[in-house]
Amino acid sequence: MAEHTAGATRGLVDSLNVFPVPDSDTGSNVWLTLRSAADALDLLPARADLSQAARAVADGAVRGARGNSGLLVSQALAAVADVAAEAPDPARLRPVELVHVYERMAATTWAAVSRPVTGTLLTVAHDAAAAARTSLEEAAASRPATIGLIASSAALGAQESVVETAGLGHGPVDAGGAALMLLLTSLTDAVESAALPEPDPGQDAGALPVPYTEVARQMLADLASGGVTHAGEDRLAAEDASQGEFEVMYLLEATASQARALRSRLEAIGDSVGVVGTPDALGVGLFQVHVHT
């Protein structure tokens, strides 16, 4: 579902792309990243459990990550795999573990970039995690915490966060933040649809709930066409936007310590540096390297 959403919205998200480089490819990069993740999922045996599926998705996303946004989306998917691997039941996540997924997404995406900038995908991830945590803590017997409740709370938190990126100089809204928000609404729609009974053939389509992703897509379209002013855009362009003429990406097989050392060296010669991967228990794995230089 996430790959389909990314494909359907790639043009819209591309049109929002101003930061860190106004090259109008954020939507395309996220779609290519998720397509690589979906391809990896297709290779799994039919009896694979959630933990195995999440790891395949994360590995596929890291291998196929495109651009800064794809790099961060792959890191968000790796967070799902990491939490699923630690869960007592490899076949399912409990509500508290889903909250841990969102919190791990927020922490690891922030740590993935050399110069974190607020009002971007990083802030959207943080706000989604905060909304999920609040939903869990406020659950009661009359409104128990469920996977659907946590997912929908995170999606709504992400939507509100994206709206608040307007006017920060990233464009009508931050394109990377919009892409992550659409990923989270797709997750919510998948969870919600799985919980719904089979529709009655004669049921009025208007009686069915409107998918979160459809609402989010319309919201982005309205913001993109609404003539939102970009207060502070000149300041952002001068201080935070990438000055690199070339975007360099490659895969590296290395240890985690080697990856950290490489990231430190790349920060001396470029910006928008990211080195992310899914190392094994021994700290060895495949890393996606990204730098504007």
mmCIF file of C-alpha atoms in Angstrom, residues 18-175:
data_model
loop_
_atom_site.group_PDB
_atom_site.id
_atom_site.type_symbol
_atom_site.label_atom_id
_atom_site.label_comp_id
_atom_site.label_asym_id
_atom_site.label_seq_id
_atom_site.Cartn_x
_atom_site.Cartn_y
_atom_site.Cartn_z
ATOM 1 C CA VAL A 18 12.507 22.951 -2.120
ATOM 2 C CA PHE A 19 14.791 21.793 0.708
ATOM 3 C CA PRO A 20 17.658 20.873 0.946
ATOM 4 C CA VAL A 21 18.024 21.103 -2.861
ATOM 5 C CA PRO A 22 15.153 22.362 -5.065
ATOM 6 C CA ASP A 23 15.496 19.522 -7.584
ATOM 7 C CA SER A 24 11.865 18.317 -7.433
ATOM 8 C CA ASP A 25 12.665 14.657 -6.868
ATOM 9 C CA THR A 26 11.631 13.861 -3.290
ATOM 10 C CA GLY A 27 8.457 12.048 -4.337
ATOM 11 C CA SER A 28 10.275 10.083 -7.018
ATOM 12 C CA ASN A 29 13.108 9.162 -4.661
ATOM 13 C CA VAL A 30 10.749 7.894 -1.974
ATOM 14 C CA TRP A 31 8.774 5.901 -4.541
ATOM 15 C CA LEU A 32 11.941 4.262 -5.887
ATOM 16 C CA THR A 33 13.042 3.466 -2.341
ATOM 17 C CA LEU A 34 9.720 1.866 -1.450
ATOM 18 C CA ARG A 35 9.618 -0.029 -4.738
ATOM 19 C CA SER A 36 12.953 -1.589 -3.823
ATOM 20 C CA ALA A 37 11.512 -2.501 -0.413
ATOM 21 C CA ALA A 38 8.438 -4.058 -2.052
ATOM 22 C CA ASP A 39 10.637 -6.059 -4.443
ATOM 23 C CA ALA A 40 12.525 -7.499 -1.462
ATOM 24 C CA LEU A 41 9.227 -8.393 0.200
ATOM 25 C CA ASP A 42 8.093 -10.261 -2.920
ATOM 26 C CA LEU A 43 11.070 -12.616 -2.605
ATOM 27 C CA LEU A 44 10.074 -13.815 0.870
ATOM 28 C CA PRO A 45 8.420 -17.211 1.321
ATOM 29 C CA ALA A 46 4.700 -17.093 1.975
ATOM 30 C CA ARG A 47 5.123 -18.297 5.582
ATOM 31 C CA ALA A 48 7.459 -15.462 6.606
ATOM 32 C CA ASP A 49 6.481 -13.784 9.861
ATOM 33 C CA LEU A 50 6.280 -10.067 10.637
ATOM 34 C CA SER A 51 9.854 -9.874 11.886
ATOM 35 C CA GLN A 52 11.228 -11.497 8.721
ATOM 36 C CA ALA A 53 9.052 -9.326 6.482
ATOM 37 C CA ALA A 54 10.069 -6.135 8.279
ATOM 38 C CA ARG A 55 13.761 -7.017 7.960
ATOM 39 C CA ALA A 56 13.382 -7.757 4.241
ATOM 40 C CA VAL A 57 11.614 -4.422 3.722
ATOM 41 C CA ALA A 58 14.334 -2.553 5.622
ATOM 42 C CA ASP A 59 17.167 -4.252 3.739
ATOM 43 C CA GLY A 60 15.463 -3.628 0.404
ATOM 44 C CA ALA A 61 14.894 0.026 1.248
ATOM 45 C CA VAL A 62 18.527 0.557 2.284
ATOM 46 C CA ARG A 63 19.779 -1.102 -0.912
ATOM 47 C CA GLY A 64 17.478 0.941 -3.108
ATOM 48 C CA ALA A 65 17.425 4.255 -1.218
ATOM 49 C CA ARG A 66 17.468 7.320 -3.464
ATOM 50 C CA GLY A 67 18.276 10.824 -2.308
ATOM 51 C CA ASN A 68 18.239 12.269 1.173
ATOM 52 C CA SER A 69 14.530 11.541 1.590
ATOM 53 C CA GLY A 70 14.870 7.909 0.507
ATOM 54 C CA LEU A 71 17.756 7.492 2.915
ATOM 55 C CA LEU A 72 15.629 8.702 5.825
ATOM 56 C CA VAL A 73 12.630 6.596 4.788
ATOM 57 C CA SER A 74 14.874 3.532 4.701
ATOM 58 C CA GLN A 75 16.015 4.401 8.234
ATOM 59 C CA ALA A 76 12.387 4.670 9.351
ATOM 60 C CA LEU A 77 11.660 1.211 7.916
ATOM 61 C CA ALA A 78 14.756 -0.156 9.647
ATOM 62 C CA ALA A 79 13.218 1.053 12.918
ATOM 63 C CA VAL A 80 10.214 -1.202 12.292
ATOM 64 C CA ALA A 81 12.523 -4.167 11.688
ATOM 65 C CA ASP A 82 14.575 -3.481 14.811
ATOM 66 C CA VAL A 83 11.544 -3.277 17.107
ATOM 67 C CA ALA A 84 9.930 -6.347 15.495
ATOM 68 C CA ALA A 85 13.140 -8.311 16.069
ATOM 69 C CA GLU A 86 13.013 -7.444 19.784
ATOM 70 C CA ALA A 87 9.302 -8.207 20.213
ATOM 71 C CA PRO A 88 8.345 -11.340 22.178
ATOM 72 C CA ASP A 89 6.069 -12.479 19.355
ATOM 73 C CA PRO A 90 7.757 -12.347 15.910
ATOM 74 C CA ALA A 91 4.365 -12.535 14.228
ATOM 75 C CA ARG A 92 2.794 -9.385 15.671
ATOM 76 C CA LEU A 93 3.345 -6.095 17.442
ATOM 77 C CA ARG A 94 1.419 -5.006 20.504
ATOM 78 C CA PRO A 95 0.301 -1.356 20.836
ATOM 79 C CA VAL A 96 3.212 -0.526 23.158
ATOM 80 C CA GLU A 97 5.672 -1.942 20.633
ATOM 81 C CA LEU A 98 4.115 0.103 17.835
ATOM 82 C CA VAL A 99 4.731 3.187 19.977
ATOM 83 C CA HIS A 100 8.346 2.051 20.247
ATOM 84 C CA VAL A 101 8.459 1.844 16.432
ATOM 85 C CA TYR A 102 7.478 5.495 16.060
ATOM 86 C CA GLU A 103 9.899 6.570 18.785
ATOM 87 C CA ARG A 104 12.713 4.588 17.157
ATOM 88 C CA MET A 105 11.872 6.220 13.806
ATOM 89 C CA ALA A 106 12.166 9.662 15.378
ATOM 90 C CA ALA A 107 15.468 8.896 17.107
ATOM 91 C CA THR A 108 17.183 7.135 14.212
ATOM 92 C CA THR A 109 16.172 9.560 11.470
ATOM 93 C CA TRP A 110 17.442 12.458 13.605
ATOM 94 C CA ALA A 111 20.733 10.629 14.184
ATOM 95 C CA ALA A 112 21.046 9.722 10.492
ATOM 96 C CA VAL A 113 21.810 13.217 9.216
ATOM 97 C CA SER A 114 24.901 15.286 9.892
ATOM 98 C CA ARG A 115 23.087 18.601 10.422
ATOM 99 C CA PRO A 116 19.513 18.005 11.633
ATOM 100 C CA VAL A 117 17.088 20.754 10.638
ATOM 101 C CA THR A 118 13.776 21.199 12.423
ATOM 102 C CA GLY A 119 10.561 21.729 10.493
ATOM 103 C CA THR A 120 11.431 18.833 8.189
ATOM 104 C CA LEU A 121 10.825 15.071 8.071
ATOM 105 C CA LEU A 122 12.725 14.894 11.372
ATOM 106 C CA THR A 123 10.143 17.028 13.162
ATOM 107 C CA VAL A 124 7.266 15.127 11.563
ATOM 108 C CA ALA A 125 8.728 11.842 12.867
ATOM 109 C CA HIS A 126 9.110 13.354 16.351
ATOM 110 C CA ASP A 127 5.546 14.688 16.415
ATOM 111 C CA ALA A 128 4.105 11.388 15.179
ATOM 112 C CA ALA A 129 5.952 9.548 17.956
ATOM 113 C CA ALA A 130 4.749 12.030 20.572
ATOM 114 C CA ALA A 131 1.135 11.607 19.415
ATOM 115 C CA ALA A 132 1.457 7.810 19.549
ATOM 116 C CA ARG A 133 2.904 7.939 23.075
ATOM 117 C CA THR A 134 0.141 10.283 24.269
ATOM 118 C CA SER A 135 -2.517 8.009 22.803
ATOM 119 C CA LEU A 136 -1.070 5.018 24.651
ATOM 120 C CA GLU A 137 -0.837 6.874 27.966
ATOM 121 C CA GLU A 138 -4.383 8.244 27.708
ATOM 122 C CA ALA A 139 -5.953 4.903 26.832
ATOM 123 C CA ALA A 140 -8.660 3.694 29.216
ATOM 124 C CA ALA A 141 -11.043 0.789 29.609
ATOM 125 C CA SER A 142 -13.648 2.681 27.607
ATOM 126 C CA ARG A 143 -11.126 3.412 24.867
ATOM 127 C CA PRO A 144 -8.382 0.763 25.068
ATOM 128 C CA ALA A 145 -5.090 1.074 23.264
ATOM 129 C CA THR A 146 -5.176 -0.861 20.022
ATOM 130 C CA ILE A 147 -2.866 -1.047 17.052
ATOM 131 C CA GLY A 148 -5.420 0.962 15.071
ATOM 132 C CA LEU A 149 -5.668 3.661 17.715
ATOM 133 C CA ILE A 150 -1.888 4.070 17.970
ATOM 134 C CA ALA A 151 -1.401 4.102 14.193
ATOM 135 C CA SER A 152 -4.178 6.622 13.590
ATOM 136 C CA SER A 153 -2.914 8.887 16.390
ATOM 137 C CA ALA A 154 0.580 8.881 14.870
ATOM 138 C CA ALA A 155 -0.818 9.598 11.403
ATOM 139 C CA LEU A 156 -2.869 12.539 12.652
ATOM 140 C CA GLY A 157 0.118 13.845 14.604
ATOM 141 C CA ALA A 158 2.181 13.663 11.424
ATOM 142 C CA GLN A 159 -0.503 15.521 9.446
ATOM 143 C CA GLU A 160 -0.632 18.340 11.976
ATOM 144 C CA SER A 161 3.158 18.503 11.974
ATOM 145 C CA VAL A 162 3.332 18.761 8.182
ATOM 146 C CA VAL A 163 0.902 21.680 8.191
ATOM 147 C CA GLU A 164 3.150 23.428 10.717
ATOM 148 C CA THR A 165 6.153 23.193 8.348
ATOM 149 C CA ALA A 166 4.410 25.738 6.098
ATOM 150 C CA GLY A 167 6.195 29.061 5.980
ATOM 151 C CA LEU A 168 9.540 27.742 7.240
ATOM 152 C CA GLY A 169 11.256 28.138 3.880
ATOM 153 C CA HIS A 170 10.949 24.481 2.851
ATOM 154 C CA GLY A 171 8.229 25.186 0.288
ATOM 155 C CA PRO A 172 4.457 25.162 0.858
ATOM 156 C CA VAL A 173 5.295 22.316 3.262
ATOM 157 C CA ASP A 174 8.424 20.222 3.674
ATOM 158 C CA ALA A 175 8.447 17.562 0.951
#
